[in-house]
Amino acid sequence: MTRARVITIDGPSASGKGTVAARIAEALGFSLLDSGALYRVLGIAARKQQLSLHNHQQLARLAADLKIEFGISGPGSVQLNGEDVSQEIRTDAASKLASEVGAIPAVREALLQRQLAFRQPPGLVADGRDMGTVVFPDAELKIFLTASPEERAQRRYKQLIGKGIGAILPDLLRELKDRDERDSQRAVSPLKPAADAAILDTTKLTIDEVVARVLELAAVSMDDGTP
Ligand code: DC
């Protein structure tokens, strides 16, 4: 049996991977795995239950038992035990919690099977930090998106201001660098490009330009020679 195709899109926070992944999935008719959302939901679930982030076994059990549903109340929506947490998981507090629980090996192990289950025909676009290196090492196309920390902080700033949420640019830049550091330095599944990933620096590119480039690479990787 041939396995469903996978395109992985990894990269640091605010590199544009979520938006690009959603656009590529839609263009190709593939399903979408926003793996960061799983870590974010786990982070807020742990907070709601007042679990200590030091109790790794308890967190891993929670990760295995969580009832998470995607797309129930609209595209990109996320439900935790029937409660819509789509907004809550995008807060800065949830980003930090996600990065913290993501550094725990037992948690990553518990979330692995869940992520693999998203691989369904005709294909999957998976975005995160370790999609190409650990979760789908046999993906047929691996993309690693980067952009300078300053550009990423600027994008996040515009996004927050656009939503009417107050933000301070130097604070955003500092938080983003902290998160990069934690995600890249952890012992398990650190943020790094797979050896066979195409690296795209998006600092000076628009989302449309990035999407067009990834679709070009996808067309080449899926060309199996049949006329
Ligand atoms: O992609 P994101 O910004 O939604 O991810 C939030 C955090 O979750 C990120 O800082 C680290 C963690 N994460 C991870 O460890 N592995 C992934 N595959 C995706 C996210």
Coordinates of N, CA and C and ligand atoms in Angstrom, one line a residue:
M1 N 0.8 -1.2 0.0 CA 0.0 0.0 0.0 C 0.9 1.3 0.0
T2 N 0.6 2.2 -0.9 CA 1.4 3.4 -0.9 C 0.9 4.3 0.2
R3 N 1.8 5.0 0.9 CA 1.4 5.9 1.9 C 1.0 7.2 1.4
A4 N 0.1 7.9 2.1 CA -0.4 9.2 1.6 C 0.8 10.2 1.6
R5 N 0.8 11.1 0.6 CA 1.9 12.1 0.5 C 1.9 13.0 1.7
V6 N 3.1 13.5 2.0 CA 3.2 14.5 3.1 C 4.1 15.6 2.6
I7 N 3.7 16.8 2.9 CA 4.6 18.0 2.7 C 4.8 18.6 4.1
T8 N 6.0 18.7 4.6 CA 6.2 19.3 5.9 C 6.7 20.7 5.8
I9 N 6.2 21.6 6.6 CA 6.6 23.0 6.7 C 7.0 23.3 8.1
D10 N 8.3 23.4 8.3 CA 8.8 23.7 9.7 C 9.4 25.1 9.7
G11 N 9.6 25.6 10.9 CA 10.3 26.9 11.0 C 10.0 27.5 12.4
P12 N 10.6 28.6 12.7 CA 10.4 29.3 14.0 C 9.1 30.0 14.0
S13 N 8.7 30.5 15.2 CA 7.4 31.2 15.3 C 7.4 32.5 14.4
A14 N 6.2 32.8 13.9 CA 6.0 33.9 13.1 C 6.8 33.9 11.8
S15 N 7.2 32.7 11.3 CA 7.9 32.6 10.0 C 6.9 32.6 8.9
G16 N 5.6 32.5 9.2 CA 4.5 32.4 8.2 C 4.1 31.0 7.9
K17 N 4.6 30.0 8.6 CA 4.4 28.6 8.2 C 2.9 28.2 8.3
G18 N 2.2 28.7 9.3 CA 0.8 28.4 9.5 C 0.0 28.8 8.3
T19 N 0.2 30.1 7.9 CA -0.6 30.6 6.8 C -0.3 29.9 5.5
V20 N 1.1 29.7 5.3 CA 1.5 29.0 4.1 C 1.0 27.6 4.1
A21 N 1.1 26.9 5.2 CA 0.6 25.5 5.2 C -0.9 25.4 4.9
A22 N -1.7 26.3 5.4 CA -3.1 26.3 5.2 C -3.4 26.5 3.7
R23 N -2.7 27.5 3.1 CA -2.9 27.8 1.7 C -2.5 26.6 0.8
I24 N -1.4 26.0 1.1 CA -0.9 24.8 0.3 C -1.9 23.7 0.4
A25 N -2.3 23.4 1.6 CA -3.3 22.3 1.8 C -4.5 22.5 1.0
E26 N -5.0 23.8 1.0 CA -6.2 24.1 0.3 C -6.0 23.9 -1.2
A27 N -4.9 24.5 -1.7 CA -4.6 24.4 -3.1 C -4.5 23.0 -3.6
L28 N -3.9 22.1 -2.8 CA -3.7 20.7 -3.2 C -4.9 19.7 -2.8
G29 N -5.8 20.2 -2.0 CA -6.9 19.4 -1.5 C -6.4 18.4 -0.5
F30 N -5.3 18.7 0.2 CA -4.7 17.9 1.3 C -5.3 18.3 2.6
S31 N -5.2 17.3 3.6 CA -5.6 17.8 5.0 C -4.4 18.5 5.6
L32 N -4.7 19.1 6.8 CA -3.7 20.0 7.4 C -3.5 19.6 8.8
L33 N -2.2 19.5 9.2 CA -1.9 19.3 10.7 C -1.2 20.5 11.2
D34 N -1.8 21.2 12.1 CA -1.1 22.4 12.8 C -0.6 21.8 14.1
S35 N 0.6 21.2 14.0 CA 1.1 20.5 15.2 C 1.3 21.4 16.4
G36 N 1.6 22.7 16.2 CA 1.7 23.6 17.3 C 0.4 23.8 18.1
A37 N -0.7 23.6 17.4 CA -2.0 23.7 18.1 C -2.1 22.6 19.2
L38 N -1.5 21.4 18.9 CA -1.6 20.3 19.9 C -0.8 20.7 21.1
Y39 N 0.4 21.3 20.9 CA 1.2 21.7 22.1 C 0.5 22.9 22.8
R40 N -0.1 23.7 22.0 CA -0.8 24.9 22.7 C -2.0 24.4 23.5
V41 N -2.8 23.5 22.9 CA -4.0 22.9 23.7 C -3.5 22.2 24.9
L42 N -2.4 21.4 24.8 CA -1.9 20.7 26.0 C -1.5 21.8 27.1
G43 N -0.8 22.8 26.6 CA -0.4 23.8 27.6 C -1.5 24.4 28.4
I44 N -2.6 24.8 27.6 CA -3.7 25.4 28.4 C -4.5 24.4 29.2
A45 N -4.6 23.2 28.7 CA -5.3 22.1 29.4 C -4.5 21.9 30.8
A46 N -3.2 21.9 30.7 CA -2.4 21.7 31.9 C -2.7 22.8 32.9
R47 N -2.8 24.0 32.4 CA -3.0 25.2 33.2 C -4.4 25.1 33.9
K48 N -5.4 24.7 33.0 CA -6.8 24.7 33.6 C -6.8 23.6 34.7
Q49 N -6.0 22.6 34.6 CA -6.1 21.5 35.6 C -5.0 21.8 36.7
Q50 N -4.4 22.9 36.6 CA -3.3 23.3 37.6 C -2.3 22.2 37.8
L51 N -1.9 21.6 36.7 CA -0.8 20.6 36.7 C 0.6 21.3 36.8
S52 N 1.5 20.7 37.5 CA 2.8 21.3 37.5 C 3.6 20.9 36.2
L53 N 4.3 21.8 35.6 CA 5.0 21.5 34.4 C 6.2 20.6 34.7
H54 N 6.5 20.4 36.0 CA 7.6 19.5 36.3 C 7.2 18.1 36.4
N55 N 5.8 17.8 36.4 CA 5.4 16.4 36.5 C 5.2 15.9 35.1
H56 N 6.3 15.4 34.5 CA 6.3 15.0 33.1 C 5.3 13.8 32.8
Q57 N 5.3 12.9 33.7 CA 4.4 11.7 33.5 C 2.9 12.1 33.4
Q58 N 2.6 13.0 34.4 CA 1.2 13.4 34.4 C 0.8 14.2 33.1
L59 N 1.8 15.0 32.7 CA 1.6 15.8 31.4 C 1.5 14.9 30.2
A60 N 2.3 13.8 30.2 CA 2.2 12.9 29.1 C 0.9 12.2 29.1
R61 N 0.4 11.8 30.3 CA -0.9 11.1 30.3 C -2.0 12.1 29.8
L62 N -1.9 13.3 30.2 CA -2.9 14.3 29.8 C -2.8 14.4 28.2
A63 N -1.6 14.5 27.7 CA -1.4 14.6 26.2 C -2.1 13.4 25.5
A64 N -1.9 12.2 26.1 CA -2.5 11.0 25.4 C -4.0 11.0 25.5
D65 N -4.6 11.6 26.6 CA -6.0 11.5 26.8 C -6.8 12.7 26.3
L66 N -6.1 13.8 26.0 CA -6.9 15.0 25.6 C -7.9 14.8 24.5
K67 N -9.0 15.4 24.6 CA -10.0 15.3 23.5 C -9.9 16.6 22.7
I68 N -9.2 16.5 21.5 CA -9.0 17.7 20.7 C -9.7 17.5 19.4
E69 N -10.5 18.5 19.0 CA -11.1 18.4 17.7 C -10.8 19.7 16.9
F70 N -10.5 19.5 15.6 CA -10.2 20.6 14.7 C -11.4 20.9 13.8
G71 N -11.6 22.1 13.5 CA -12.6 22.5 12.4 C -14.0 22.3 12.7
I72 N -14.4 22.1 14.0 CA -15.8 21.9 14.3 C -16.6 23.1 14.1
S73 N -16.1 24.3 14.6 CA -16.8 25.5 14.5 C -16.1 26.5 13.5
G74 N -15.8 25.9 12.4 CA -15.2 26.8 11.3 C -13.8 26.4 11.0
P75 N -13.3 26.8 9.9 CA -11.9 26.4 9.5 C -10.9 27.0 10.5
G76 N -10.0 26.1 10.9 CA -8.9 26.6 11.9 C -9.4 26.6 13.3
S77 N -10.7 26.2 13.6 CA -11.1 26.2 15.0 C -10.6 25.0 15.7
V78 N -10.5 25.2 17.0 CA -9.9 24.1 17.9 C -10.8 24.0 19.1
Q79 N -11.2 22.7 19.4 CA -12.0 22.5 20.6 C -11.3 21.5 21.5
L80 N -11.3 21.9 22.8 CA -10.8 21.0 23.9 C -11.9 20.5 24.8
N81 N -12.1 19.2 24.8 CA -13.2 18.7 25.6 C -14.5 19.4 25.3
G82 N -14.8 19.7 24.0 CA -16.0 20.3 23.6 C -16.1 21.8 23.8
E83 N -15.0 22.4 24.3 CA -15.0 23.9 24.5 C -14.1 24.5 23.4
D84 N -14.7 25.6 22.8 CA -13.9 26.3 21.8 C -12.7 27.1 22.4
V85 N -11.5 26.6 22.1 CA -10.4 27.3 22.6 C -9.5 28.0 21.5
S86 N -10.2 28.2 20.4 CA -9.4 28.7 19.2 C -8.7 30.0 19.5
Q87 N -9.3 30.9 20.3 CA -8.7 32.2 20.6 C -7.7 32.1 21.7
E88 N -8.1 31.3 22.7 CA -7.2 31.2 23.9 C -5.9 30.6 23.5
I89 N -5.8 29.6 22.6 CA -4.5 29.0 22.3 C -3.6 29.9 21.5
R90 N -4.1 31.0 21.0 CA -3.2 31.9 20.3 C -2.7 33.1 21.1
T91 N -3.0 33.1 22.4 CA -2.4 34.1 23.3 C -0.9 33.9 23.5
D92 N -0.2 35.0 23.9 CA 1.2 34.8 24.2 C 1.5 33.9 25.4
A93 N 0.5 33.9 26.3 CA 0.7 32.9 27.5 C 0.7 31.5 27.0
A94 N -0.3 31.2 26.0 CA -0.4 29.8 25.5 C 0.9 29.5 24.7
S95 N 1.4 30.5 23.9 CA 2.6 30.2 23.1 C 3.8 29.8 24.1
K96 N 3.9 30.5 25.2 CA 5.0 30.2 26.1 C 4.8 28.8 26.7
L97 N 3.5 28.5 27.1 CA 3.2 27.2 27.7 C 3.5 26.1 26.7
A98 N 3.1 26.3 25.4 CA 3.3 25.3 24.4 C 4.8 25.0 24.2
S99 N 5.6 26.0 24.2 CA 7.1 25.9 24.1 C 7.6 25.1 25.3
E100 N 7.1 25.4 26.4 CA 7.6 24.7 27.7 C 7.2 23.2 27.7
V101 N 5.9 22.9 27.4 CA 5.5 21.5 27.4 C 6.2 20.7 26.2
G102 N 6.5 21.5 25.1 CA 7.1 20.9 24.0 C 8.5 20.4 24.2
A103 N 9.1 20.9 25.3 CA 10.5 20.5 25.6 C 10.6 19.2 26.4
I104 N 9.4 18.6 26.7 CA 9.3 17.4 27.6 C 9.3 16.2 26.7
P105 N 10.3 15.3 26.7 CA 10.3 14.1 25.8 C 9.1 13.3 25.9
A106 N 8.6 13.0 27.2 CA 7.4 12.1 27.3 C 6.2 12.7 26.6
V107 N 6.1 14.0 26.6 CA 4.9 14.7 26.0 C 5.0 14.5 24.5
R108 N 6.3 14.7 23.9 CA 6.4 14.6 22.5 C 6.1 13.1 22.0
E109 N 6.5 12.2 22.9 CA 6.2 10.8 22.6 C 4.7 10.5 22.5
A110 N 4.0 11.1 23.5 CA 2.5 10.9 23.7 C 1.8 11.6 22.5
L111 N 2.3 12.6 22.0 CA 1.6 13.3 20.9 C 2.0 12.8 19.5
L112 N 3.0 11.9 19.4 CA 3.4 11.4 18.1 C 2.4 10.6 17.4
Q113 N 1.7 9.6 18.0 CA 0.7 8.8 17.3 C -0.4 9.7 16.8
R114 N -0.8 10.7 17.6 CA -1.9 11.6 17.2 C -1.5 12.3 15.9
Q115 N -0.3 12.7 15.8 CA 0.2 13.4 14.6 C 0.2 12.5 13.4
L116 N 0.7 11.3 13.6 CA 0.8 10.3 12.5 C -0.6 10.0 11.9
A117 N -1.6 10.0 12.8 CA -3.0 9.7 12.3 C -3.6 10.7 11.4
F118 N -2.9 11.9 11.3 CA -3.4 12.9 10.3 C -3.1 12.5 8.9
R119 N -2.2 11.6 8.7 CA -1.7 11.2 7.4 C -2.8 10.4 6.7
Q120 N -3.6 11.0 5.8 CA -4.7 10.3 5.1 C -4.6 10.7 3.6
P121 N -5.0 9.8 2.7 CA -5.0 10.1 1.3 C -6.0 11.3 1.1
P122 N -5.8 12.2 0.1 CA -4.7 12.1 -0.9 C -3.4 12.6 -0.3
G123 N -3.4 13.4 0.8 CA -2.1 13.8 1.3 C -2.3 14.8 2.5
L124 N -1.2 15.1 3.1 CA -1.2 16.0 4.3 C -0.1 17.1 4.2
V125 N -0.5 18.3 4.6 CA 0.5 19.3 4.9 C 0.6 19.5 6.4
A126 N 1.9 19.3 6.9 CA 2.1 19.3 8.3 C 3.0 20.5 8.7
D127 N 2.6 21.3 9.6 CA 3.5 22.4 10.0 C 3.9 22.3 11.5
G128 N 5.1 22.7 11.7 CA 5.6 22.7 13.1 C 7.1 22.9 13.2
R129 N 7.7 22.2 14.1 CA 9.2 22.4 14.3 C 10.0 21.1 13.9
D130 N 9.3 19.9 14.1 CA 10.0 18.7 13.8 C 9.3 17.8 12.8
M131 N 8.4 18.4 12.0 CA 7.6 17.6 11.1 C 8.5 16.8 10.1
G132 N 9.6 17.5 9.6 CA 10.4 16.9 8.6 C 11.5 16.0 9.2
T133 N 11.9 16.4 10.4 CA 13.0 15.6 11.0 C 12.6 14.4 11.8
V134 N 11.4 14.5 12.5 CA 11.1 13.4 13.4 C 9.7 12.7 13.1
V135 N 8.7 13.5 12.9 CA 7.4 13.0 12.7 C 7.1 12.3 11.4
F136 N 7.5 13.0 10.3 CA 7.4 12.5 8.9 C 8.7 12.5 8.2
P137 N 9.7 11.7 8.7 CA 11.0 11.8 8.0 C 11.0 11.4 6.5
D138 N 9.9 10.6 6.2 CA 9.8 10.1 4.8 C 9.0 11.1 3.9
A139 N 8.7 12.3 4.4 CA 7.8 13.2 3.6 C 8.5 13.4 2.2
E140 N 7.6 13.6 1.2 CA 8.2 13.8 -0.1 C 8.7 15.2 -0.4
L141 N 8.2 16.2 0.4 CA 8.7 17.5 0.3 C 8.9 18.1 1.7
K142 N 10.0 18.7 2.0 CA 10.2 19.3 3.3 C 10.7 20.7 3.0
I143 N 10.0 21.6 3.7 CA 10.3 23.0 3.6 C 10.7 23.6 5.0
F144 N 11.6 24.4 5.0 CA 12.0 25.1 6.3 C 11.9 26.6 6.0
L145 N 11.0 27.2 6.7 CA 10.8 28.7 6.5 C 11.5 29.5 7.6
T146 N 12.3 30.5 7.2 CA 12.9 31.3 8.2 C 12.6 32.8 7.8
A147 N 12.9 33.6 8.7 CA 12.9 35.1 8.5 C 13.7 35.7 9.6
S148 N 14.2 36.9 9.5 CA 15.0 37.5 10.6 C 14.1 37.6 11.8
P149 N 14.6 37.6 13.0 CA 13.8 37.8 14.2 C 13.1 39.2 14.2
E150 N 13.8 40.2 13.7 CA 13.2 41.5 13.6 C 12.0 41.5 12.7
E151 N 12.1 40.9 11.6 CA 10.9 40.8 10.6 C 9.8 40.0 11.2
R152 N 10.1 38.9 11.9 CA 9.0 38.1 12.5 C 8.3 38.9 13.7
A153 N 9.1 39.6 14.5 CA 8.5 40.4 15.5 C 7.6 41.5 14.9
Q154 N 8.1 42.1 13.9 CA 7.3 43.1 13.2 C 6.0 42.5 12.7
R155 N 6.0 41.3 12.1 CA 4.8 40.7 11.6 C 3.8 40.4 12.7
R156 N 4.3 39.9 13.8 CA 3.5 39.6 15.0 C 2.9 40.9 15.5
Y157 N 3.7 41.9 15.5 CA 3.2 43.2 16.0 C 2.0 43.7 15.2
K158 N 2.2 43.7 13.9 CA 1.1 44.1 13.0 C -0.1 43.3 13.1
Q159 N 0.1 42.0 13.3 CA -1.1 41.1 13.5 C -1.9 41.4 14.8
L160 N -1.1 41.7 15.9 CA -1.8 42.0 17.1 C -2.5 43.4 17.1
I161 N -1.8 44.4 16.5 CA -2.4 45.7 16.4 C -3.6 45.7 15.5
G162 N -3.5 44.9 14.4 CA -4.7 44.7 13.5 C -5.9 44.1 14.2
K163 N -5.6 43.3 15.3 CA -6.7 42.7 16.0 C -7.2 43.6 17.2
G164 N -6.5 44.8 17.3 CA -6.9 45.7 18.3 C -6.3 45.3 19.7
I165 N -5.2 44.5 19.6 CA -4.6 44.1 20.9 C -3.3 44.9 21.0
G166 N -3.1 45.5 22.2 CA -1.9 46.3 22.4 C -0.6 45.5 22.4
A167 N 0.5 46.0 21.9 CA 1.7 45.2 21.9 C 2.9 46.2 21.8
I168 N 4.0 45.7 22.4 CA 5.2 46.5 22.5 C 6.3 45.7 21.7
L169 N 6.8 46.4 20.6 CA 7.7 45.7 19.7 C 8.9 45.1 20.4
P170 N 9.7 45.9 21.2 CA 10.9 45.3 21.8 C 10.5 44.1 22.7
D171 N 9.4 44.1 23.3 CA 9.0 42.9 24.2 C 8.7 41.7 23.3
L172 N 8.0 42.0 22.2 CA 7.7 40.9 21.3 C 9.0 40.2 20.7
L173 N 9.9 41.1 20.4 CA 11.2 40.6 19.9 C 11.9 39.7 20.9
R174 N 11.9 40.2 22.2 CA 12.6 39.5 23.2 C 11.9 38.1 23.4
E175 N 10.6 38.1 23.5 CA 9.8 36.8 23.7 C 10.1 35.8 22.6
L176 N 10.1 36.4 21.4 CA 10.3 35.6 20.2 C 11.7 34.9 20.2
K177 N 12.7 35.7 20.6 CA 14.1 35.2 20.7 C 14.2 34.1 21.8
D178 N 13.5 34.4 22.9 CA 13.5 33.4 24.0 C 12.9 32.1 23.5
R179 N 11.8 32.2 22.8 CA 11.1 31.0 22.3 C 12.0 30.2 21.3
D180 N 12.6 31.0 20.4 CA 13.5 30.4 19.4 C 14.6 29.6 20.1
E181 N 15.1 30.2 21.1 CA 16.3 29.6 21.9 C 15.8 28.3 22.5
R182 N 14.6 28.4 23.2 CA 14.1 27.2 23.9 C 13.8 26.1 22.9
D183 N 13.2 26.4 21.7 CA 12.8 25.4 20.7 C 14.0 24.8 20.0
S184 N 15.1 25.6 19.9 CA 16.2 25.1 19.1 C 17.2 24.4 20.0
Q185 N 17.2 24.8 21.3 CA 18.3 24.2 22.2 C 17.8 22.9 22.9
R186 N 16.5 22.6 22.9 CA 16.0 21.4 23.7 C 16.7 20.1 23.1
A187 N 16.7 19.2 24.0 CA 17.4 17.9 23.7 C 16.6 17.1 22.7
V188 N 15.3 17.1 22.8 CA 14.5 16.2 21.9 C 13.9 17.1 20.8
S189 N 13.9 16.6 19.6 CA 13.3 17.2 18.4 C 13.5 18.7 18.4
P190 N 14.7 19.2 18.4 CA 14.9 20.7 18.4 C 14.5 21.2 17.0
L191 N 14.2 22.5 17.0 CA 13.9 23.2 15.8 C 15.1 23.3 14.9
K192 N 15.1 22.5 13.8 CA 16.2 22.6 12.9 C 15.8 22.0 11.5
P193 N 16.4 22.5 10.5 CA 15.9 22.0 9.2 C 16.4 20.6 9.0
A194 N 15.5 19.7 8.3 CA 15.9 18.4 8.0 C 17.1 18.5 7.0
A195 N 17.9 17.5 6.9 CA 19.1 17.6 6.0 C 18.6 17.8 4.5
D196 N 17.4 17.2 4.2 CA 16.9 17.3 2.8 C 15.8 18.3 2.7
A197 N 15.8 19.3 3.6 CA 14.7 20.4 3.5 C 15.2 21.5 2.5
A198 N 14.2 22.1 1.8 CA 14.5 23.3 1.1 C 14.3 24.5 2.0
I199 N 15.3 25.3 2.2 CA 15.2 26.4 3.1 C 14.8 27.7 2.4
L200 N 13.7 28.3 2.9 CA 13.2 29.5 2.2 C 13.3 30.7 3.2
D201 N 14.1 31.7 2.9 CA 14.1 32.8 3.8 C 13.0 33.8 3.3
T202 N 12.0 34.0 4.2 CA 10.9 34.8 3.7 C 11.0 36.3 4.1
T203 N 12.1 36.7 4.7 CA 12.2 38.1 5.2 C 11.7 39.1 4.2
K204 N 12.1 38.9 2.9 CA 11.7 39.9 1.9 C 10.7 39.4 1.0
L205 N 10.0 38.3 1.3 CA 8.9 37.8 0.4 C 7.6 38.0 1.0
T206 N 6.6 38.2 0.1 CA 5.2 38.2 0.6 C 4.7 36.8 0.7
I207 N 3.5 36.6 1.4 CA 3.0 35.3 1.6 C 2.7 34.7 0.2
D208 N 2.1 35.5 -0.7 CA 1.8 35.0 -2.0 C 3.1 34.4 -2.7
E209 N 4.2 35.1 -2.6 CA 5.4 34.7 -3.2 C 5.9 33.4 -2.6
V210 N 5.7 33.3 -1.3 CA 6.2 32.0 -0.6 C 5.3 30.8 -1.0
V211 N 4.0 31.1 -1.1 CA 3.0 30.0 -1.5 C 3.4 29.6 -2.9
A212 N 3.6 30.5 -3.8 CA 3.9 30.2 -5.2 C 5.2 29.3 -5.3
R213 N 6.2 29.7 -4.5 CA 7.4 28.9 -4.5 C 7.2 27.5 -4.0
V214 N 6.5 27.4 -2.9 CA 6.2 26.0 -2.3 C 5.4 25.2 -3.3
L215 N 4.4 25.8 -4.0 CA 3.6 25.0 -4.9 C 4.5 24.6 -6.1
E216 N 5.5 25.4 -6.5 CA 6.4 25.0 -7.6 C 7.2 23.7 -7.1
L217 N 7.7 23.8 -5.9 CA 8.5 22.7 -5.4 C 7.6 21.4 -5.2
A218 N 6.3 21.7 -4.8 CA 5.4 20.5 -4.7 C 5.2 19.9 -6.0
A219 N 5.0 20.7 -7.1 CA 4.7 20.2 -8.4 C 5.9 19.3 -8.8
V220 N 7.1 19.8 -8.6 CA 8.3 19.0 -9.0 C 8.4 17.7 -8.2
S221 N 8.1 17.8 -6.9 CA 8.3 16.6 -6.1 C 7.2 15.5 -6.3
M222 N 6.0 16.0 -6.9 CA 4.9 15.0 -7.1 C 4.9 14.5 -8.5
D223 N 5.8 15.1 -9.4 CA 5.9 14.7 -10.7 C 6.5 13.3 -10.8
D224 N 5.6 12.2 -10.9 CA 6.1 10.9 -10.9 C 6.4 10.3 -12.3
G225 N 6.4 11.2 -13.3 CA 6.7 10.8 -14.6 C 5.5 10.4 -15.5
T226 N 4.3 10.3 -14.9 CA 3.2 9.9 -15.7 C 2.7 11.1 -16.5
P227 N 2.4 10.9 -17.8 CA 2.1 12.0 -18.6 C 0.7 12.6 -18.3
Ligands
DC1 O1 3.9 26.6 15.7 P1 3.4 27.3 17.0 O2 4.0 28.7 17.2 O3 2.0 27.2 17.1 O4 4.1 26.4 18.2 C1 3.9 26.8 19.5 C2 5.0 26.1 20.4 O5 4.7 24.7 20.4 C3 6.4 26.2 19.8 O6 7.1 27.3 20.4 C4 7.1 24.9 20.3 C5 5.9 23.9 20.3 N1 5.9 23.0 19.1 C6 6.8 22.0 19.2 O7 7.6 21.8 20.1 N2 6.8 21.1 18.1 C7 6.0 21.3 17.1 N3 6.0 20.4 16.1 C8 5.1 22.4 17.0 C9 5.1 23.3 18.1

